[in-house]
Short mmCIF file of C-alpha atoms in Angstrom, two decimals:
data_model
loop_
_atom_site.label_atom_id
_atom_site.label_comp_id
_atom_site.label_asym_id
_atom_site.label_seq_id
_atom_site.Cartn_x
_atom_site.Cartn_y
_atom_site.Cartn_z
CA UNK Z 266 3.55 -82.46 -37.45
CA UNK Z 267 5.03 -79.51 -39.34
CA UNK Z 268 2.40 -77.12 -37.90
CA UNK Z 269 3.01 -78.46 -34.39
CA UNK Z 270 6.74 -77.96 -34.89
CA UNK Z 271 6.14 -74.32 -35.88
CA UNK Z 272 3.86 -73.81 -32.88
CA UNK Z 273 6.50 -75.26 -30.54
CA UNK Z 274 9.18 -72.98 -32.02
CA UNK Z 275 6.93 -69.94 -31.49
CA UNK Z 276 6.20 -70.94 -27.90
CA UNK Z 277 9.89 -71.50 -27.19
CA UNK Z 278 10.71 -68.02 -28.51
CA UNK Z 279 7.90 -66.49 -26.45
CA UNK Z 280 9.10 -68.36 -23.36
CA UNK Z 281 12.61 -67.04 -23.90
CA UNK Z 282 11.28 -63.47 -24.11
CA UNK Z 283 9.37 -64.03 -20.86
CA UNK Z 284 12.47 -65.51 -19.18
CA UNK Z 285 14.55 -62.53 -20.34
CA UNK Z 286 11.96 -60.10 -18.97
CA UNK Z 287 11.79 -61.95 -15.65
CA UNK Z 288 15.59 -61.90 -15.40
CA UNK Z 289 15.65 -58.18 -16.21
CA UNK Z 290 13.03 -57.55 -13.52
CA UNK Z 291 15.01 -59.61 -10.99
CA UNK Z 292 18.19 -57.70 -11.78
CA UNK Z 293 16.39 -54.36 -11.49
CA UNK Z 294 14.91 -55.41 -8.13
CA UNK Z 295 18.30 -56.44 -6.69
CA UNK Z 296 19.95 -53.28 -8.02
CA UNK Z 297 17.28 -51.18 -6.29
CA UNK Z 298 17.76 -53.04 -2.99
CA UNK Z 299 21.56 -52.77 -3.04
CA UNK Z 300 21.38 -49.09 -4.02
CA UNK Z 301 19.06 -48.48 -1.09
CA UNK Z 302 21.51 -50.13 1.31
CA UNK Z 303 24.44 -48.23 -0.20
CA UNK Z 304 22.60 -44.92 0.10
CA UNK Z 305 21.94 -45.54 3.79
CA UNK Z 306 25.53 -46.62 4.42
CA UNK Z 307 26.78 -43.42 2.77
CA UNK Z 308 24.57 -41.40 5.12
CA UNK Z 309 25.97 -43.27 8.13
CA UNK Z 310 29.53 -42.57 6.96
CA UNK Z 311 28.78 -38.89 6.29
CA UNK Z 312 27.25 -38.48 9.76
CA UNK Z 313 30.06 -40.27 11.60
CA UNK Z 314 32.69 -38.37 9.57
CA UNK Z 315 30.97 -35.12 10.55
CA UNK Z 316 30.92 -36.06 14.24
CA UNK Z 317 34.62 -36.98 14.11
CA UNK Z 318 35.49 -33.73 12.34
CA UNK Z 319 33.67 -31.73 15.04
CA UNK Z 320 35.40 -33.77 17.75
CA UNK Z 321 38.82 -33.06 16.25
CA UNK Z 322 37.98 -29.34 16.08
CA UNK Z 323 36.77 -29.13 19.69
CA UNK Z 324 39.03 -27.98 22.50
CA UNK Z 325 38.48 -31.06 24.69
CA UNK Z 326 38.61 -33.51 21.75
CA UNK Z 327 35.38 -35.11 22.98
CA UNK Z 328 32.23 -36.05 21.07
CA UNK Z 329 29.52 -33.44 21.59
CA UNK Z 330 26.57 -34.28 23.84
CA UNK Z 331 23.87 -34.30 21.14
CA UNK Z 332 25.86 -36.77 19.06
CA UNK Z 333 26.43 -39.00 22.10
CA UNK Z 334 22.80 -39.25 23.21
CA UNK Z 335 20.96 -38.95 19.90
CA UNK Z 336 22.91 -39.16 16.64
CA UNK Z 337 25.25 -42.08 17.39
CA UNK Z 338 22.50 -44.35 18.83
CA UNK Z 339 20.45 -43.70 15.69
CA UNK Z 340 23.44 -44.58 13.52
CA UNK Z 341 23.97 -47.82 15.45
CA UNK Z 342 20.31 -48.72 14.96
CA UNK Z 343 20.40 -47.98 11.23
CA UNK Z 344 23.66 -49.90 10.80
CA UNK Z 345 22.07 -52.93 12.45
CA UNK Z 346 19.09 -52.70 10.10
CA UNK Z 347 21.41 -52.61 7.08
CA UNK Z 348 23.22 -55.71 8.35
CA UNK Z 349 19.82 -57.45 8.49
CA UNK Z 350 19.05 -56.36 4.92
CA UNK Z 351 22.33 -57.79 3.63
CA UNK Z 352 21.61 -61.07 5.43
CA UNK Z 353 18.18 -61.15 3.79
CA UNK Z 354 19.74 -60.64 0.36
CA UNK Z 355 22.23 -63.46 1.01
CA UNK Z 356 19.38 -65.84 1.79
CA UNK Z 357 17.36 -64.91 -1.30
CA UNK Z 358 16.72 -67.99 -3.42
CA UNK Z 359 17.83 -66.25 -6.64
CA UNK Z 360 21.08 -64.90 -5.19
CA UNK Z 361 22.26 -67.56 -2.76
CA UNK Z 362 23.22 -69.93 -5.60
CA UNK Z 363 26.00 -67.48 -6.54
CA UNK Z 364 28.79 -68.13 -4.06
CA UNK Z 365 30.75 -65.02 -5.05
CA UNK Z 366 27.80 -62.71 -4.27
CA UNK Z 367 27.08 -64.44 -0.96
CA UNK Z 368 30.78 -64.26 -0.09
CA UNK Z 369 30.92 -60.56 -0.95
CA UNK Z 370 27.81 -60.02 1.13
CA UNK Z 371 29.79 -61.63 3.95
CA UNK Z 372 32.54 -59.05 3.42
CA UNK Z 373 29.90 -56.30 3.55
CA UNK Z 374 28.41 -57.79 6.70
CA UNK Z 375 31.86 -57.95 8.34
CA UNK Z 376 32.61 -54.31 7.46
CA UNK Z 377 29.20 -53.16 8.66
CA UNK Z 378 29.66 -55.16 11.86
CA UNK Z 379 32.95 -53.36 12.49
CA UNK Z 380 31.17 -50.06 11.84
CA UNK Z 381 28.38 -50.89 14.26
CA UNK Z 382 30.86 -51.94 16.95
CA UNK Z 383 32.93 -48.79 16.49
CA UNK Z 384 29.86 -46.57 16.67
CA UNK Z 385 28.57 -48.43 19.74
CA UNK Z 386 31.90 -47.84 21.51
CA UNK Z 387 32.08 -44.26 20.19
CA UNK Z 388 35.38 -45.14 18.56
CA UNK Z 389 35.32 -42.89 15.52
CA UNK Z 390 38.21 -42.09 13.22
CA UNK Z 391 40.10 -43.70 10.35
CA UNK Z 392 39.35 -47.31 11.28
CA UNK Z 393 35.59 -46.70 11.41
CA UNK Z 394 35.62 -44.68 8.19
CA UNK Z 395 37.62 -47.44 6.46
CA UNK Z 396 35.10 -50.13 7.50
CA UNK Z 397 32.20 -48.02 6.24
CA UNK Z 398 33.96 -47.26 2.95
CA UNK Z 399 34.74 -50.95 2.48
CA UNK Z 400 31.04 -51.78 2.80
CA UNK Z 401 30.17 -49.05 0.29
CA UNK Z 402 32.84 -50.23 -2.17
CA UNK Z 403 31.78 -53.89 -2.04
CA UNK Z 404 28.12 -52.96 -2.53
CA UNK Z 405 29.16 -50.84 -5.51
CA UNK Z 406 31.03 -53.82 -7.01
CA UNK Z 407 27.87 -55.91 -6.82
CA UNK Z 408 25.68 -53.12 -8.21
CA UNK Z 409 28.07 -52.61 -11.15
CA UNK Z 410 28.00 -56.33 -11.98
CA UNK Z 411 24.20 -56.45 -11.84
CA UNK Z 412 23.85 -53.29 -13.95
CA UNK Z 413 26.30 -54.55 -16.56
CA UNK Z 414 24.26 -57.74 -16.91
CA UNK Z 415 20.97 -55.82 -17.04
CA UNK Z 416 22.27 -53.47 -19.76
CA UNK Z 417 23.29 -56.26 -22.12
CA UNK Z 418 21.90 -55.95 -25.70
CA UNK Z 419 19.42 -58.84 -25.30
CA UNK Z 420 17.57 -56.83 -22.65
CA UNK Z 421 17.19 -53.73 -24.83
CA UNK Z 422 13.67 -52.91 -25.91
CA UNK Z 423 12.74 -54.71 -29.12
CA UNK Z 424 16.04 -56.53 -29.53
CA UNK Z 425 16.25 -60.16 -30.52
CA UNK Z 426 17.29 -62.63 -27.85
CA UNK Z 427 20.85 -63.88 -27.86
CA UNK Z 428 19.66 -67.51 -27.71
CA UNK Z 429 17.03 -68.22 -30.34
CA UNK Z 430 16.76 -71.97 -29.70
CA UNK Z 431 15.09 -71.62 -26.30
CA UNK Z 432 16.41 -75.06 -25.37
CA UNK Z 433 19.28 -74.16 -23.08
CA UNK Z 434 17.08 -73.64 -20.03
CA UNK Z 435 16.56 -70.52 -17.96
CA UNK Z 436 19.46 -68.09 -18.19
CA UNK Z 437 21.39 -67.56 -14.95
CA UNK Z 438 20.92 -64.26 -13.16
CA UNK Z 439 24.71 -63.79 -13.13
CA UNK Z 440 26.62 -65.76 -15.79
CA UNK Z 441 30.20 -66.97 -15.21
CA UNK Z 442 31.70 -63.84 -16.84
CA UNK Z 443 29.94 -61.50 -14.39
CA UNK Z 444 30.98 -63.67 -11.46
CA UNK Z 445 34.61 -63.71 -12.62
CA UNK Z 446 34.56 -59.91 -12.81
CA UNK Z 447 33.44 -59.80 -9.17
CA UNK Z 448 36.30 -62.14 -8.26
CA UNK Z 449 38.68 -59.84 -10.15
CA UNK Z 450 37.33 -56.81 -8.25
CA UNK Z 451 38.02 -58.55 -4.94
CA UNK Z 452 41.50 -59.62 -6.10
CA UNK Z 453 42.24 -55.97 -6.90
CA UNK Z 454 41.26 -55.14 -3.31
CA UNK Z 455 43.62 -57.83 -1.96
CA UNK Z 456 46.40 -56.49 -4.19
CA UNK Z 457 45.88 -52.88 -3.05
CA UNK Z 458 45.85 -53.95 0.60
CA UNK Z 459 49.03 -56.01 0.12
CA UNK Z 460 50.82 -53.04 -1.46
CA UNK Z 461 49.64 -50.79 1.38
CA UNK Z 462 50.81 -53.20 4.11
CA UNK Z 463 54.13 -53.66 2.35
CA UNK Z 464 54.71 -49.87 2.28
CA UNK Z 465 53.90 -49.66 6.00
CA UNK Z 466 56.41 -52.43 6.74
CA UNK Z 467 59.10 -50.71 4.65
CA UNK Z 468 58.41 -47.40 6.40
CA UNK Z 469 58.60 -49.06 9.82
#
């Protein structure tokens, strides 16, 4: 019985190491996917900002022909693909159990949808840039939360696990603390927007 007990303890510790490694791999995979989407969104914003800058500098204040027939349609296509990627992430079995992440993905989807619509209608300018930046910022919030979890001491090479019993079940991909930090990030956004709207009202 004593030997079996020791064997069970060893297996539980090994299982916990495996679970930690699987979680670390999952986090790394999601970080890579979100970073890929963010990188593409930044390119879309840079391109549309450049087109708008050229339009403002032109004499007729019109979008140049090359941008109209080639660049903007490509941007619309890419933006649609990014919307599909965010939808795919929201439906992932490991992520969809976290309401805050799915909700934030919804915010990203909404911002990207506004970007796609603006590009489709060739309505560039501050509103389009704001929608694109919102998508980038929300993706960054998620990436930061995932990275913070991935960089915790228990995931460092050769470190002991933070839960030596192995009896608490598989650790969540994003614990309550990480989820609360995402909620806080969104509340900061609401606060900043409220302050901005209030200043506009006072000015008016």
